[in-house]
């Protein structure tokens, strides 16, 4: 037999009310710039190359979000773009959208002790490069989606008519922008594995090619 103290009904109702209020308030699901800067987000070695590559691949326009997974050498492993729904900014909704895209394009890394791949988010929007509550909700969503998919949380980048900006780092540039045409594809991908040589299968392929 075990003994314990059961919380009073008043305390239980108070706790439930607080949790419900927090879950119903989107402002609790956002990160301030100071919180983001203190989170230890890894710096991109060449942010312009990453931005240019994603811009050339997805051609984003305002309200387009691009989530990309990079390996340790910042080579692109997977990416997906989608349009933000016309609803109030909510980190929980953003988290769900990002997680759905990640699950669609790349397997999770939850079995690893430490993440080896990094997810970055590029969001094309109206306005200037200054932080907004919408940015804070995207930051919250990216961090949570990375945790649930076994990835390291990487940079959050905004793309506006003025250019691109890595929030929390102070790095940015004028090109590409939300208006610029695509540049040459710069974001390198891992090369496809070379076919194995030798054996009966290679001989069959060699003869077929000779025909």
PDB file of C-alpha atoms in Angstrom:
ATOM      1  CA  UNK A   1       0.000   0.000   0.000  1.00  0.00           C
ATOM      2  CA  UNK A   2       1.279   3.466  -0.854  1.00  0.00           C
ATOM      3  CA  UNK A   3       0.460   6.745   0.785  1.00  0.00           C
ATOM      4  CA  UNK A   4       0.623  10.238  -0.594  1.00  0.00           C
ATOM      5  CA  UNK A   5      -0.995  13.616  -0.586  1.00  0.00           C
ATOM      6  CA  UNK A   6      -3.686  14.321  -3.133  1.00  0.00           C
ATOM      7  CA  UNK A   7      -3.868  17.938  -4.316  1.00  0.00           C
ATOM      8  CA  UNK A   8      -6.981  19.804  -3.395  1.00  0.00           C
ATOM      9  CA  UNK A   9      -9.660  20.253  -6.020  1.00  0.00           C
ATOM     10  CA  UNK A  10      -9.094  24.020  -5.940  1.00  0.00           C
ATOM     11  CA  UNK A  11      -5.373  23.613  -6.652  1.00  0.00           C
ATOM     12  CA  UNK A  12      -6.091  21.175  -9.488  1.00  0.00           C
ATOM     13  CA  UNK A  13      -8.584  23.552 -11.053  1.00  0.00           C
ATOM     14  CA  UNK A  14      -6.108  26.422 -10.747  1.00  0.00           C
ATOM     15  CA  UNK A  15      -3.309  24.428 -12.410  1.00  0.00           C
ATOM     16  CA  UNK A  16      -5.584  23.284 -15.225  1.00  0.00           C
ATOM     17  CA  UNK A  17      -6.761  26.834 -15.787  1.00  0.00           C
ATOM     18  CA  UNK A  18      -3.173  28.097 -15.974  1.00  0.00           C
ATOM     19  CA  UNK A  19      -2.185  25.396 -18.470  1.00  0.00           C
ATOM     20  CA  UNK A  20      -5.248  26.077 -20.587  1.00  0.00           C
ATOM     21  CA  UNK A  21      -4.548  29.787 -20.577  1.00  0.00           C
ATOM     22  CA  UNK A  22      -0.923  29.203 -21.601  1.00  0.00           C
ATOM     23  CA  UNK A  23      -1.871  26.825 -24.409  1.00  0.00           C
ATOM     24  CA  UNK A  24      -4.504  29.256 -25.670  1.00  0.00           C
ATOM     25  CA  UNK A  25      -2.118  32.217 -25.732  1.00  0.00           C
ATOM     26  CA  UNK A  26       0.133  32.198 -28.821  1.00  0.00           C
ATOM     27  CA  UNK A  27       2.427  34.781 -27.191  1.00  0.00           C
ATOM     28  CA  UNK A  28       3.706  32.046 -24.872  1.00  0.00           C
ATOM     29  CA  UNK A  29       4.947  30.109 -27.904  1.00  0.00           C
ATOM     30  CA  UNK A  30       7.515  32.542 -29.223  1.00  0.00           C
ATOM     31  CA  UNK A  31      11.164  33.347 -28.570  1.00  0.00           C
ATOM     32  CA  UNK A  32      12.546  36.817 -27.998  1.00  0.00           C
ATOM     33  CA  UNK A  33      15.798  37.754 -29.781  1.00  0.00           C
ATOM     34  CA  UNK A  34      17.745  37.529 -26.504  1.00  0.00           C
ATOM     35  CA  UNK A  35      16.401  34.032 -25.840  1.00  0.00           C
ATOM     36  CA  UNK A  36      17.320  32.955 -29.366  1.00  0.00           C
ATOM     37  CA  UNK A  37      20.831  34.387 -29.077  1.00  0.00           C
ATOM     38  CA  UNK A  38      21.332  32.599 -25.746  1.00  0.00           C
ATOM     39  CA  UNK A  39      20.193  29.240 -27.154  1.00  0.00           C
ATOM     40  CA  UNK A  40      23.585  28.437 -28.687  1.00  0.00           C
ATOM     41  CA  UNK A  41      22.373  28.278 -32.284  1.00  0.00           C
ATOM     42  CA  UNK A  42      25.329  27.189 -34.469  1.00  0.00           C
ATOM     43  CA  UNK A  43      26.612  29.818 -36.875  1.00  0.00           C
ATOM     44  CA  UNK A  44      26.538  29.177 -40.597  1.00  0.00           C
ATOM     45  CA  UNK A  45      29.989  29.276 -42.149  1.00  0.00           C
ATOM     46  CA  UNK A  46      28.688  30.785 -45.385  1.00  0.00           C
ATOM     47  CA  UNK A  47      25.145  32.081 -44.855  1.00  0.00           C
ATOM     48  CA  UNK A  48      24.938  33.821 -48.237  1.00  0.00           C
ATOM     49  CA  UNK A  49      25.688  30.552 -50.032  1.00  0.00           C
ATOM     50  CA  UNK A  50      22.946  28.809 -48.079  1.00  0.00           C
ATOM     51  CA  UNK A  51      20.461  31.603 -48.731  1.00  0.00           C
ATOM     52  CA  UNK A  52      21.323  31.823 -52.432  1.00  0.00           C
ATOM     53  CA  UNK A  53      21.009  28.080 -52.864  1.00  0.00           C
ATOM     54  CA  UNK A  54      17.621  27.864 -51.190  1.00  0.00           C
ATOM     55  CA  UNK A  55      16.400  30.933 -53.055  1.00  0.00           C
ATOM     56  CA  UNK A  56      17.430  29.459 -56.419  1.00  0.00           C
ATOM     57  CA  UNK A  57      15.860  26.104 -55.599  1.00  0.00           C
ATOM     58  CA  UNK A  58      12.503  27.271 -54.216  1.00  0.00           C
ATOM     59  CA  UNK A  59      12.001  30.818 -55.596  1.00  0.00           C
ATOM     60  CA  UNK A  60      10.212  32.035 -52.457  1.00  0.00           C
ATOM     61  CA  UNK A  61       7.735  34.873 -52.382  1.00  0.00           C
ATOM     62  CA  UNK A  62       6.258  36.560 -49.290  1.00  0.00           C
ATOM     63  CA  UNK A  63       4.625  34.081 -46.845  1.00  0.00           C
ATOM     64  CA  UNK A  64       6.812  31.225 -48.161  1.00  0.00           C
ATOM     65  CA  UNK A  65       8.771  29.206 -45.599  1.00  0.00           C
ATOM     66  CA  UNK A  66      11.679  26.948 -46.552  1.00  0.00           C
ATOM     67  CA  UNK A  67      13.018  24.386 -44.091  1.00  0.00           C
ATOM     68  CA  UNK A  68      16.322  22.768 -45.035  1.00  0.00           C
ATOM     69  CA  UNK A  69      18.489  20.083 -43.448  1.00  0.00           C
ATOM     70  CA  UNK A  70      22.268  20.465 -43.719  1.00  0.00           C
ATOM     71  CA  UNK A  71      24.998  17.994 -42.866  1.00  0.00           C
ATOM     72  CA  UNK A  72      28.146  18.824 -40.897  1.00  0.00           C
ATOM     73  CA  UNK A  73      29.741  20.286 -44.033  1.00  0.00           C
ATOM     74  CA  UNK A  74      26.676  22.473 -44.731  1.00  0.00           C
ATOM     75  CA  UNK A  75      25.712  20.402 -47.735  1.00  0.00           C
ATOM     76  CA  UNK A  76      22.010  20.246 -48.422  1.00  0.00           C
ATOM     77  CA  UNK A  77      20.424  16.924 -47.526  1.00  0.00           C
ATOM     78  CA  UNK A  78      16.769  17.834 -47.915  1.00  0.00           C
ATOM     79  CA  UNK A  79      14.529  20.868 -48.182  1.00  0.00           C
ATOM     80  CA  UNK A  80      10.862  21.706 -48.508  1.00  0.00           C
ATOM     81  CA  UNK A  81       8.869  24.878 -48.985  1.00  0.00           C
ATOM     82  CA  UNK A  82       5.297  25.721 -48.102  1.00  0.00           C
ATOM     83  CA  UNK A  83       3.040  28.749 -47.816  1.00  0.00           C
ATOM     84  CA  UNK A  84       2.112  30.122 -44.422  1.00  0.00           C
ATOM     85  CA  UNK A  85      -1.594  30.045 -43.683  1.00  0.00           C
ATOM     86  CA  UNK A  86      -3.404  33.321 -43.138  1.00  0.00           C
ATOM     87  CA  UNK A  87      -3.864  32.944 -39.390  1.00  0.00           C
ATOM     88  CA  UNK A  88      -2.394  34.614 -36.294  1.00  0.00           C
ATOM     89  CA  UNK A  89       1.257  33.760 -35.675  1.00  0.00           C
ATOM     90  CA  UNK A  90       1.413  30.716 -33.410  1.00  0.00           C
ATOM     91  CA  UNK A  91       4.601  28.797 -32.668  1.00  0.00           C
ATOM     92  CA  UNK A  92       2.667  25.585 -32.057  1.00  0.00           C
ATOM     93  CA  UNK A  93       1.067  25.727 -35.509  1.00  0.00           C
ATOM     94  CA  UNK A  94       4.401  26.616 -37.095  1.00  0.00           C
ATOM     95  CA  UNK A  95       6.025  23.704 -35.265  1.00  0.00           C
ATOM     96  CA  UNK A  96       3.455  21.296 -36.646  1.00  0.00           C
ATOM     97  CA  UNK A  97       3.893  22.594 -40.202  1.00  0.00           C
ATOM     98  CA  UNK A  98       7.683  22.351 -40.028  1.00  0.00           C
ATOM     99  CA  UNK A  99       7.583  18.903 -38.482  1.00  0.00           C
ATOM    100  CA  UNK A 100       5.222  17.639 -41.176  1.00  0.00           C
ATOM    101  CA  UNK A 101       7.605  18.888 -43.887  1.00  0.00           C
ATOM    102  CA  UNK A 102      10.648  17.368 -42.190  1.00  0.00           C
ATOM    103  CA  UNK A 103       8.942  14.007 -41.840  1.00  0.00           C
ATOM    104  CA  UNK A 104       8.057  14.129 -45.518  1.00  0.00           C
ATOM    105  CA  UNK A 105      11.558  14.759 -46.850  1.00  0.00           C
ATOM    106  CA  UNK A 106      14.030  13.138 -44.428  1.00  0.00           C
ATOM    107  CA  UNK A 107      14.083  10.381 -41.751  1.00  0.00           C
ATOM    108  CA  UNK A 108      14.416  11.436 -38.123  1.00  0.00           C
ATOM    109  CA  UNK A 109      17.643  11.180 -36.113  1.00  0.00           C
ATOM    110  CA  UNK A 110      16.047  10.424 -32.759  1.00  0.00           C
ATOM    111  CA  UNK A 111      18.173   7.309 -32.227  1.00  0.00           C
ATOM    112  CA  UNK A 112      21.387   9.341 -32.162  1.00  0.00           C
ATOM    113  CA  UNK A 113      22.788  10.537 -28.859  1.00  0.00           C
ATOM    114  CA  UNK A 114      23.656  13.921 -30.322  1.00  0.00           C
ATOM    115  CA  UNK A 115      22.319  15.536 -33.503  1.00  0.00           C
ATOM    116  CA  UNK A 116      24.611  15.438 -36.526  1.00  0.00           C
ATOM    117  CA  UNK A 117      22.380  17.315 -38.954  1.00  0.00           C
ATOM    118  CA  UNK A 118      21.082  20.846 -38.655  1.00  0.00           C
ATOM    119  CA  UNK A 119      17.770  22.319 -39.754  1.00  0.00           C
ATOM    120  CA  UNK A 120      17.626  25.947 -40.874  1.00  0.00           C
ATOM    121  CA  UNK A 121      14.565  27.996 -41.726  1.00  0.00           C
ATOM    122  CA  UNK A 122      14.302  30.686 -44.377  1.00  0.00           C
ATOM    123  CA  UNK A 123      11.098  32.725 -44.226  1.00  0.00           C
ATOM    124  CA  UNK A 124      10.170  35.209 -46.944  1.00  0.00           C
ATOM    125  CA  UNK A 125       7.917  37.973 -45.654  1.00  0.00           C
ATOM    126  CA  UNK A 126       6.875  41.580 -46.041  1.00  0.00           C
ATOM    127  CA  UNK A 127       8.348  44.354 -43.913  1.00  0.00           C
ATOM    128  CA  UNK A 128      11.941  45.042 -42.938  1.00  0.00           C
ATOM    129  CA  UNK A 129      14.554  42.884 -41.278  1.00  0.00           C
ATOM    130  CA  UNK A 130      13.654  43.856 -37.708  1.00  0.00           C
ATOM    131  CA  UNK A 131      12.392  41.105 -35.414  1.00  0.00           C
ATOM    132  CA  UNK A 132       8.630  40.652 -35.206  1.00  0.00           C
ATOM    133  CA  UNK A 133       6.371  38.483 -33.076  1.00  0.00           C
ATOM    134  CA  UNK A 134       5.832  36.332 -36.156  1.00  0.00           C
ATOM    135  CA  UNK A 135       9.600  35.730 -36.282  1.00  0.00           C
ATOM    136  CA  UNK A 136       9.524  34.774 -32.613  1.00  0.00           C
ATOM    137  CA  UNK A 137       6.816  32.211 -33.314  1.00  0.00           C
ATOM    138  CA  UNK A 138       8.836  30.734 -36.201  1.00  0.00           C
ATOM    139  CA  UNK A 139      11.883  30.498 -33.913  1.00  0.00           C
ATOM    140  CA  UNK A 140       9.869  28.663 -31.282  1.00  0.00           C
ATOM    141  CA  UNK A 141       8.419  26.338 -33.910  1.00  0.00           C
ATOM    142  CA  UNK A 142      11.802  25.579 -35.474  1.00  0.00           C
ATOM    143  CA  UNK A 143      13.422  24.791 -32.148  1.00  0.00           C
ATOM    144  CA  UNK A 144      10.594  22.483 -31.116  1.00  0.00           C
ATOM    145  CA  UNK A 145      10.372  20.737 -34.498  1.00  0.00           C
ATOM    146  CA  UNK A 146      14.118  20.063 -34.438  1.00  0.00           C
ATOM    147  CA  UNK A 147      13.867  18.508 -30.978  1.00  0.00           C
ATOM    148  CA  UNK A 148      11.028  16.231 -32.082  1.00  0.00           C
ATOM    149  CA  UNK A 149      12.898  15.163 -35.245  1.00  0.00           C
ATOM    150  CA  UNK A 150      16.301  14.635 -33.656  1.00  0.00           C
ATOM    151  CA  UNK A 151      17.984  17.558 -35.429  1.00  0.00           C
ATOM    152  CA  UNK A 152      20.129  20.441 -34.258  1.00  0.00           C
ATOM    153  CA  UNK A 153      18.298  23.758 -34.364  1.00  0.00           C
ATOM    154  CA  UNK A 154      20.029  26.024 -36.838  1.00  0.00           C
ATOM    155  CA  UNK A 155      19.693  29.553 -38.147  1.00  0.00           C
ATOM    156  CA  UNK A 156      16.471  31.434 -38.711  1.00  0.00           C
ATOM    157  CA  UNK A 157      16.750  33.663 -41.779  1.00  0.00           C
ATOM    158  CA  UNK A 158      14.307  36.262 -43.052  1.00  0.00           C
ATOM    159  CA  UNK A 159      14.065  37.256 -46.705  1.00  0.00           C
ATOM    160  CA  UNK A 160      12.428  40.606 -47.418  1.00  0.00           C
ATOM    161  CA  UNK A 161      12.401  43.164 -50.211  1.00  0.00           C
ATOM    162  CA  UNK A 162      15.530  44.676 -48.618  1.00  0.00           C
ATOM    163  CA  UNK A 163      17.510  41.422 -48.687  1.00  0.00           C
ATOM    164  CA  UNK A 164      18.238  38.599 -46.236  1.00  0.00           C
ATOM    165  CA  UNK A 165      19.065  38.660 -42.546  1.00  0.00           C
ATOM    166  CA  UNK A 166      20.178  35.940 -40.105  1.00  0.00           C
ATOM    167  CA  UNK A 167      18.279  36.939 -36.997  1.00  0.00           C
ATOM    168  CA  UNK A 168      20.264  36.927 -33.792  1.00  0.00           C
ATOM    169  CA  UNK A 169      23.597  37.149 -35.623  1.00  0.00           C
ATOM    170  CA  UNK A 170      23.495  40.517 -37.344  1.00  0.00           C
ATOM    171  CA  UNK A 171      24.654  39.046 -40.660  1.00  0.00           C
ATOM    172  CA  UNK A 172      22.803  39.795 -43.868  1.00  0.00           C
ATOM    173  CA  UNK A 173      22.977  41.059 -47.418  1.00  0.00           C
ATOM    174  CA  UNK A 174      20.975  42.741 -50.166  1.00  0.00           C
ATOM    175  CA  UNK A 175      20.986  39.805 -52.574  1.00  0.00           C
ATOM    176  CA  UNK A 176      19.074  37.659 -52.903  1.00  0.00           C
ATOM    177  CA  UNK A 177      15.906  39.440 -51.847  1.00  0.00           C
ATOM    178  CA  UNK A 178      12.193  38.763 -52.098  1.00  0.00           C
ATOM    179  CA  UNK A 179      12.208  40.524 -55.485  1.00  0.00           C
ATOM    180  CA  UNK A 180      15.442  39.293 -57.043  1.00  0.00           C
ATOM    181  CA  UNK A 181      15.606  36.665 -59.794  1.00  0.00           C
ATOM    182  CA  UNK A 182      17.272  33.362 -58.930  1.00  0.00           C
ATOM    183  CA  UNK A 183      21.043  33.323 -58.926  1.00  0.00           C
ATOM    184  CA  UNK A 184      23.228  30.405 -59.938  1.00  0.00           C
ATOM    185  CA  UNK A 185      22.623  27.424 -57.713  1.00  0.00           C
ATOM    186  CA  UNK A 186      25.225  27.605 -54.952  1.00  0.00           C
ATOM    187  CA  UNK A 187      24.035  25.261 -52.230  1.00  0.00           C
ATOM    188  CA  UNK A 188      25.912  22.035 -52.929  1.00  0.00           C
ATOM    189  CA  UNK A 189      24.425  18.653 -52.331  1.00  0.00           C
ATOM    190  CA  UNK A 190      26.235  15.479 -51.450  1.00  0.00           C
ATOM    191  CA  UNK A 191      27.283  13.699 -54.646  1.00  0.00           C
ATOM    192  CA  UNK A 192      25.373  10.593 -55.597  1.00  0.00           C
ATOM    193  CA  UNK A 193      27.242   7.375 -54.703  1.00  0.00           C
ATOM    194  CA  UNK A 194      29.216   5.931 -57.567  1.00  0.00           C
ATOM    195  CA  UNK A 195      28.072   2.558 -58.890  1.00  0.00           C
ATOM    196  CA  UNK A 196      30.017  -0.389 -57.613  1.00  0.00           C
ATOM    197  CA  UNK A 197      32.291  -1.992 -60.185  1.00  0.00           C
ATOM    198  CA  UNK A 198      33.308  -5.553 -60.712  1.00  0.00           C
ATOM    199  CA  UNK A 199      31.360  -8.797 -60.712  1.00  0.00           C
ATOM    200  CA  UNK A 200      28.779 -10.233 -63.044  1.00  0.00           C
ATOM    201  CA  UNK A 201      26.421  -7.252 -62.774  1.00  0.00           C
ATOM    202  CA  UNK A 202      29.106  -4.853 -64.015  1.00  0.00           C
ATOM    203  CA  UNK A 203      29.885  -7.111 -66.947  1.00  0.00           C
ATOM    204  CA  UNK A 204      26.214  -7.215 -67.940  1.00  0.00           C
ATOM    205  CA  UNK A 205      26.002  -3.401 -67.761  1.00  0.00           C
ATOM    206  CA  UNK A 206      29.207  -3.031 -69.784  1.00  0.00           C
ATOM    207  CA  UNK A 207      27.871  -5.289 -72.532  1.00  0.00           C
ATOM    208  CA  UNK A 208      24.509  -3.500 -72.581  1.00  0.00           C
ATOM    209  CA  UNK A 209      26.244  -0.138 -72.930  1.00  0.00           C
ATOM    210  CA  UNK A 210      28.415  -1.475 -75.749  1.00  0.00           C
ATOM    211  CA  UNK A 211      25.282  -2.321 -77.730  1.00  0.00           C
TER     212      UNK A 211
END
